[in-house]
Amino acid sequence: MAKQIAPYQAAVTVNNEILSSACNIAFEAGRLSLSPSFRVDEETLFQEVKASFALEGVSFTPSQARALKRGEDIPGIPEASALLRLYAKMGRIDPYDLGFVDEFASALFPDGVPSRMSRRVETFPYPIPLHAKILPMLKGFYSFAKSGKERHPLLLSALFYFEIMAIQPFSRYTRILALYLMKAILVSYAKEFANVPVVSLFAQKAQELEDAYRLSVETADTAPFVLAALRIVERAILSAQRKGMRQKNEGTPLARKLVSKMEDGRFYSAVELLGLLGLTSRLGLSKNYLHPALEAGLIEMANPLTPTDRNQRYRKVSQ
């Protein structure tokens, strides 16, 4: 029987398939960035946190889920609200700063970090380093990540997950840290990744990732896992694009309210629309109603070549 190889001893290599996947992700991330406005989708954050705990075998009841969305601590799972707060500040932390690992530990484990002393973790079947080697190995990996411009964030996002899992700094919830750092690196690369359901798709493809991790251990090469992870990121970003297209086509609630007040085939002036909606501010009408409705293709201008025409009129687009 061949000797089992420790994951942290696997070589870091890049092949053409990995490069191709990274290029696809970069291209699709660029398309996602063309969205006219960006705000963090709180529902996506909640689903990412929920998926993180699902991978640890922790699920929420409907009442617990509602409490978590309100930002309340859940009895028996106080770590959940702490993680949600960390996800909410993603984009404002430096994932390449080793100090964040301490911040993560303090947030999730206020009563004490569940440090492991043995070389085994119940849910992780591979050899892991001695407790005394955890910090030096973390420092070594972070140094590697920051050692040159050739370390592309897309590659590093997958490698961070792989290496954090290999080192296993905590006796529990290490996977949650690995997932957070992976996504934080993606967000630092392009802020739009905050709304990409990467963790949720990782949870759905858990067996696929587990098989790829095992293959990387068997071949002593991170490439199989990195490729599998990047392909899942590809699928996640395409999912986010589809969701964005659906939301754009549907328009915002206020845009739909505007359209619901308009008669088919009739053009309205801004003054008439103010009256229909019971508004007094033309700026508010333009910002909250007209622009979103125009972007969603719900209304059209009488004079689109001169959009700022003070006599501009609008009508509902027939569906």
Short mmCIF file of C-alpha atoms in Angstrom, two decimals:
data_model
loop_
_atom_site.label_atom_id
_atom_site.label_comp_id
_atom_site.label_asym_id
_atom_site.label_seq_id
_atom_site.Cartn_x
_atom_site.Cartn_y
_atom_site.Cartn_z
CA MET A 1 0.00 0.00 0.00
CA ALA A 2 1.40 3.38 -1.03
CA LYS A 3 2.20 5.82 1.74
CA GLN A 4 -0.45 8.49 2.14
CA ILE A 5 0.78 11.93 1.09
CA ALA A 6 -0.02 14.98 3.19
CA PRO A 7 -1.94 17.60 1.18
CA TYR A 8 0.40 20.40 2.24
CA GLN A 9 3.21 18.55 0.44
CA ALA A 10 1.47 18.77 -2.93
CA ALA A 11 3.21 20.75 -5.66
CA VAL A 12 1.60 23.90 -7.05
CA THR A 13 1.38 23.60 -10.82
CA VAL A 14 -0.62 25.34 -13.53
CA ASN A 15 -1.76 23.67 -16.73
CA ASN A 16 -3.56 24.86 -19.86
CA GLU A 17 -6.97 23.84 -18.51
CA ILE A 18 -6.46 25.97 -15.41
CA LEU A 19 -5.33 28.92 -17.54
CA SER A 20 -8.35 28.53 -19.81
CA SER A 21 -10.75 28.42 -16.86
CA ALA A 22 -9.12 31.47 -15.27
CA CYS A 23 -9.42 33.38 -18.55
CA ASN A 24 -13.11 32.47 -18.79
CA ILE A 25 -13.73 33.67 -15.23
CA ALA A 26 -11.85 36.93 -15.85
CA PHE A 27 -13.92 37.54 -18.98
CA GLU A 28 -17.22 36.81 -17.26
CA ALA A 29 -16.23 38.92 -14.24
CA GLY A 30 -15.63 41.79 -16.65
CA ARG A 31 -19.11 41.34 -18.09
CA LEU A 32 -20.57 41.28 -14.59
CA SER A 33 -18.80 44.55 -13.78
CA LEU A 34 -20.71 46.29 -16.59
CA SER A 35 -23.81 46.32 -14.40
CA PRO A 36 -24.85 49.99 -14.08
CA SER A 37 -24.99 49.88 -10.29
CA PHE A 38 -23.66 47.63 -7.56
CA ARG A 39 -24.83 46.90 -4.08
CA VAL A 40 -24.28 43.85 -1.93
CA ASP A 41 -27.21 41.45 -2.12
CA GLU A 42 -28.04 40.58 1.51
CA GLU A 43 -29.92 37.45 0.45
CA THR A 44 -26.77 36.15 -1.28
CA LEU A 45 -24.74 36.79 1.88
CA PHE A 46 -27.25 34.85 3.94
CA GLN A 47 -27.24 31.93 1.50
CA GLU A 48 -23.42 31.85 1.49
CA VAL A 49 -23.33 31.68 5.30
CA LYS A 50 -26.03 29.02 5.28
CA ALA A 51 -24.04 26.96 2.75
CA SER A 52 -20.85 27.31 4.81
CA PHE A 53 -22.52 25.73 7.82
CA ALA A 54 -24.26 23.12 5.69
CA LEU A 55 -20.82 21.86 4.64
CA GLU A 56 -20.07 21.45 8.35
CA GLY A 57 -23.26 19.46 8.86
CA VAL A 58 -25.09 22.35 10.54
CA SER A 59 -28.55 23.33 9.25
CA PHE A 60 -30.97 26.03 10.35
CA THR A 61 -34.65 25.68 11.13
CA PRO A 62 -36.96 28.24 9.47
CA SER A 63 -37.15 30.25 12.70
CA GLN A 64 -33.36 30.17 13.09
CA ALA A 65 -32.95 31.31 9.48
CA ARG A 66 -35.30 34.25 10.07
CA ALA A 67 -33.41 35.19 13.24
CA LEU A 68 -30.09 35.01 11.40
CA LYS A 69 -31.38 37.30 8.63
CA ARG A 70 -32.30 39.80 11.34
CA GLY A 71 -28.73 39.60 12.64
CA GLU A 72 -29.72 37.91 15.88
CA ASP A 73 -27.64 35.30 17.66
CA ILE A 74 -29.00 31.78 17.31
CA PRO A 75 -28.99 29.70 20.50
CA GLY A 76 -26.51 26.88 20.05
CA ILE A 77 -25.02 28.39 16.86
CA PRO A 78 -23.72 31.86 17.88
CA GLU A 79 -21.01 31.52 15.23
CA ALA A 80 -23.62 31.96 12.49
CA SER A 81 -24.40 35.63 13.15
CA ALA A 82 -20.67 36.32 13.63
CA LEU A 83 -19.94 34.82 10.21
CA LEU A 84 -22.76 36.81 8.62
CA ARG A 85 -21.19 40.00 9.97
CA LEU A 86 -17.83 38.97 8.53
CA TYR A 87 -19.42 38.33 5.13
CA ALA A 88 -21.07 41.76 5.29
CA LYS A 89 -17.66 43.41 5.66
CA MET A 90 -16.05 41.32 2.93
CA GLY A 91 -14.33 43.70 0.53
CA ARG A 92 -13.08 45.80 3.42
CA ILE A 93 -10.68 43.19 4.75
CA ASP A 94 -7.31 42.19 3.33
CA PRO A 95 -7.44 38.43 2.70
CA TYR A 96 -3.67 38.38 2.21
CA ASP A 97 -3.06 39.61 5.76
CA LEU A 98 -2.43 36.68 8.09
CA GLY A 99 -3.83 38.81 10.91
CA PHE A 100 -7.31 38.17 9.55
CA VAL A 101 -7.10 34.56 10.69
CA ASP A 102 -6.92 35.87 14.26
CA GLU A 103 -9.82 38.24 13.57
CA PHE A 104 -11.85 35.34 12.20
CA ALA A 105 -11.04 33.20 15.24
CA SER A 106 -11.97 35.98 17.67
CA ALA A 107 -15.29 36.57 15.89
CA LEU A 108 -16.37 32.95 15.65
CA PHE A 109 -14.83 31.67 18.87
CA PRO A 110 -15.15 34.45 21.49
CA ASP A 111 -14.97 31.86 24.27
CA GLY A 112 -11.71 30.41 23.03
CA VAL A 113 -10.25 29.10 19.78
CA PRO A 114 -10.76 25.35 19.28
CA SER A 115 -7.06 24.70 18.67
CA ARG A 116 -6.18 21.19 17.72
CA MET A 117 -3.34 19.40 19.45
CA SER A 118 -3.37 16.06 17.62
CA ARG A 119 -2.52 15.33 13.98
CA ARG A 120 -6.06 14.26 13.24
CA VAL A 121 -9.34 16.08 12.70
CA GLU A 122 -12.47 13.95 12.67
CA THR A 123 -13.85 15.18 9.34
CA PHE A 124 -10.50 15.42 7.53
CA PRO A 125 -8.95 12.08 6.53
CA TYR A 126 -5.47 13.23 5.49
CA PRO A 127 -2.29 13.68 7.55
CA ILE A 128 -2.04 17.21 8.93
CA PRO A 129 0.92 19.04 10.47
CA LEU A 130 1.80 19.05 14.14
CA HIS A 131 0.23 21.81 16.23
CA ALA A 132 3.58 23.56 16.60
CA LYS A 133 3.93 23.78 12.83
CA ILE A 134 0.55 25.41 12.13
CA LEU A 135 1.64 29.03 12.47
CA PRO A 136 4.97 28.62 10.61
CA MET A 137 3.17 26.87 7.75
CA LEU A 138 0.51 29.58 7.60
CA LYS A 139 3.22 32.23 7.52
CA GLY A 140 5.01 30.32 4.77
CA PHE A 141 1.90 30.07 2.61
CA TYR A 142 0.97 33.73 3.08
CA SER A 143 4.54 34.66 2.15
CA PHE A 144 4.23 32.53 -0.99
CA ALA A 145 0.93 34.23 -1.87
CA LYS A 146 2.48 37.69 -1.66
CA SER A 147 5.88 36.83 -3.13
CA GLY A 148 5.28 37.84 -6.75
CA LYS A 149 2.93 39.38 -9.28
CA GLU A 150 2.60 36.02 -11.01
CA ARG A 151 0.35 34.83 -8.18
CA HIS A 152 -2.97 35.57 -9.85
CA PRO A 153 -5.94 36.07 -7.48
CA LEU A 154 -8.06 33.47 -9.29
CA LEU A 155 -5.39 30.83 -8.78
CA LEU A 156 -4.79 31.97 -5.21
CA SER A 157 -8.48 31.78 -4.33
CA ALA A 158 -8.45 28.03 -4.99
CA LEU A 159 -5.01 27.52 -3.44
CA PHE A 160 -6.04 29.29 -0.24
CA TYR A 161 -8.92 26.87 0.17
CA PHE A 162 -6.67 23.88 -0.54
CA GLU A 163 -3.86 24.94 1.80
CA ILE A 164 -6.04 26.11 4.70
CA MET A 165 -7.78 22.74 4.58
CA ALA A 166 -4.41 20.98 4.42
CA ILE A 167 -3.02 22.85 7.45
CA GLN A 168 -6.27 22.63 9.50
CA PRO A 169 -5.57 25.45 11.98
CA PHE A 170 -8.75 24.73 14.00
CA SER A 171 -10.26 21.50 15.29
CA ARG A 172 -13.60 22.61 13.78
CA TYR A 173 -14.89 25.14 11.25
CA THR A 174 -11.62 25.21 9.30
CA ARG A 175 -13.63 24.74 6.10
CA ILE A 176 -15.65 27.87 6.91
CA LEU A 177 -12.39 29.86 7.15
CA ALA A 178 -11.12 28.33 3.89
CA LEU A 179 -14.37 29.24 2.10
CA TYR A 180 -14.33 32.77 3.48
CA LEU A 181 -10.74 33.44 2.40
CA MET A 182 -11.38 31.94 -1.03
CA LYS A 183 -14.34 34.24 -1.61
CA ALA A 184 -12.63 37.25 -0.01
CA ILE A 185 -9.80 36.93 -2.54
CA LEU A 186 -12.33 36.80 -5.37
CA VAL A 187 -14.05 39.91 -4.00
CA SER A 188 -10.71 41.73 -3.71
CA TYR A 189 -10.16 40.85 -7.37
CA ALA A 190 -13.62 42.08 -8.46
CA LYS A 191 -16.17 43.47 -5.99
CA GLU A 192 -19.02 41.93 -8.01
CA PHE A 193 -18.01 38.50 -6.65
CA ALA A 194 -19.76 39.52 -3.42
CA ASN A 195 -23.02 38.68 -5.20
CA VAL A 196 -21.74 35.48 -6.83
CA PRO A 197 -22.97 32.32 -5.02
CA VAL A 198 -19.55 30.65 -4.93
CA VAL A 199 -19.91 29.05 -1.50
CA SER A 200 -23.46 27.92 -2.24
CA LEU A 201 -22.31 26.15 -5.40
CA PHE A 202 -19.34 24.65 -3.55
CA ALA A 203 -21.86 23.13 -1.14
CA GLN A 204 -23.87 21.71 -4.04
CA LYS A 205 -20.72 20.27 -5.63
CA ALA A 206 -19.18 19.03 -2.39
CA GLN A 207 -18.59 15.48 -3.68
CA GLU A 208 -17.02 16.78 -6.88
CA LEU A 209 -14.59 18.90 -4.84
CA GLU A 210 -13.86 16.05 -2.43
CA ASP A 211 -12.96 13.78 -5.37
CA ALA A 212 -10.71 16.48 -6.83
CA TYR A 213 -9.02 17.04 -3.45
CA ARG A 214 -8.37 13.32 -3.14
CA LEU A 215 -6.87 13.22 -6.64
CA SER A 216 -4.58 16.14 -5.78
CA VAL A 217 -3.39 14.27 -2.68
CA GLU A 218 -2.85 11.06 -4.65
CA THR A 219 -0.88 12.83 -7.38
CA ALA A 220 0.86 15.26 -4.99
CA ASP A 221 -0.28 18.09 -7.27
CA THR A 222 -2.79 20.85 -6.50
CA ALA A 223 -3.81 21.14 -10.17
CA PRO A 224 -6.81 18.72 -10.10
CA PHE A 225 -8.39 20.55 -7.17
CA VAL A 226 -7.62 24.04 -8.48
CA LEU A 227 -9.20 23.18 -11.83
CA ALA A 228 -12.33 21.73 -10.19
CA ALA A 229 -12.65 24.79 -7.93
CA LEU A 230 -12.24 27.27 -10.78
CA ARG A 231 -14.82 25.46 -12.89
CA ILE A 232 -17.30 25.77 -10.05
CA VAL A 233 -16.49 29.49 -9.79
CA GLU A 234 -17.23 29.71 -13.53
CA ARG A 235 -20.65 28.15 -13.00
CA ALA A 236 -21.33 30.41 -10.03
CA ILE A 237 -20.57 33.61 -11.95
CA LEU A 238 -22.80 32.50 -14.83
CA SER A 239 -25.55 31.85 -12.28
CA ALA A 240 -25.10 35.40 -10.92
CA GLN A 241 -25.34 36.79 -14.44
CA ARG A 242 -28.60 34.95 -15.09
CA LYS A 243 -30.02 36.23 -11.81
CA GLY A 244 -28.97 39.77 -12.69
CA MET A 245 -30.60 39.52 -16.11
CA ARG A 246 -33.85 38.33 -14.53
CA GLN A 247 -33.81 41.19 -12.04
CA LYS A 248 -33.02 43.71 -14.77
CA ASN A 249 -35.85 42.49 -16.95
CA GLU A 250 -38.28 42.62 -14.05
CA GLY A 251 -37.14 46.07 -12.93
CA THR A 252 -37.10 47.45 -9.41
CA PRO A 253 -40.27 47.57 -7.29
CA LEU A 254 -40.53 51.32 -7.83
CA ALA A 255 -40.02 50.93 -11.59
CA ARG A 256 -42.81 48.36 -11.69
CA LYS A 257 -45.01 50.68 -9.65
CA LEU A 258 -44.44 53.44 -12.21
CA VAL A 259 -45.38 51.15 -15.10
CA SER A 260 -48.50 49.94 -13.30
CA LYS A 261 -49.80 53.54 -13.21
CA MET A 262 -49.28 54.18 -16.95
CA GLU A 263 -51.84 53.48 -19.65
CA ASP A 264 -50.83 51.51 -22.74
CA GLY A 265 -49.78 53.62 -25.72
CA ARG A 266 -49.89 56.98 -23.92
CA PHE A 267 -46.88 59.27 -23.51
CA TYR A 268 -46.48 61.04 -20.14
CA SER A 269 -44.51 64.12 -19.21
CA ALA A 270 -42.47 64.17 -16.00
CA VAL A 271 -45.06 66.48 -14.42
CA GLU A 272 -47.85 64.05 -15.24
CA LEU A 273 -45.88 61.16 -13.77
CA LEU A 274 -45.26 63.13 -10.58
CA GLY A 275 -49.00 63.53 -10.27
CA LEU A 276 -49.66 59.84 -10.94
CA LEU A 277 -47.22 58.80 -8.23
CA GLY A 278 -48.04 61.54 -5.74
CA LEU A 279 -44.48 62.86 -5.81
CA THR A 280 -43.06 66.38 -5.74
CA SER A 281 -39.37 65.84 -6.54
CA ARG A 282 -38.36 65.51 -10.20
CA LEU A 283 -34.92 64.33 -9.04
CA GLY A 284 -36.52 61.54 -7.02
CA LEU A 285 -38.73 60.62 -9.96
CA SER A 286 -35.75 60.42 -12.29
CA LYS A 287 -33.44 58.53 -9.92
CA ASN A 288 -35.87 56.08 -8.35
CA TYR A 289 -38.44 55.49 -11.09
CA LEU A 290 -37.45 56.63 -14.58
CA HIS A 291 -33.84 55.47 -14.74
CA PRO A 292 -34.52 51.95 -13.33
CA ALA A 293 -37.55 51.55 -15.62
CA LEU A 294 -35.53 52.65 -18.66
CA GLU A 295 -32.63 50.31 -17.77
CA ALA A 296 -35.05 47.40 -17.43
CA GLY A 297 -36.69 48.23 -20.76
CA LEU A 298 -40.06 48.78 -19.11
CA ILE A 299 -40.56 52.27 -20.55
CA GLU A 300 -39.23 54.22 -23.53
CA MET A 301 -38.63 57.87 -24.39
CA ALA A 302 -40.46 59.83 -27.04
CA ASN A 303 -37.12 61.46 -27.95
CA PRO A 304 -34.32 58.97 -27.12
CA LEU A 305 -31.71 60.95 -29.09
CA THR A 306 -32.02 63.79 -26.58
CA PRO A 307 -32.57 62.04 -23.24
CA THR A 308 -32.21 65.25 -21.19
CA ASP A 309 -34.81 67.16 -23.20
CA ARG A 310 -36.84 69.16 -20.66
CA ASN A 311 -39.97 68.28 -22.61
CA GLN A 312 -39.15 64.55 -22.70
CA ARG A 313 -42.12 62.19 -22.52
CA TYR A 314 -42.33 58.51 -21.62
CA ARG A 315 -44.59 55.59 -22.38
CA LYS A 316 -44.92 52.01 -21.22
CA VAL A 317 -43.33 49.36 -23.44
CA SER A 318 -45.83 46.75 -24.59
CA GLN A 319 -44.86 43.30 -23.30
#
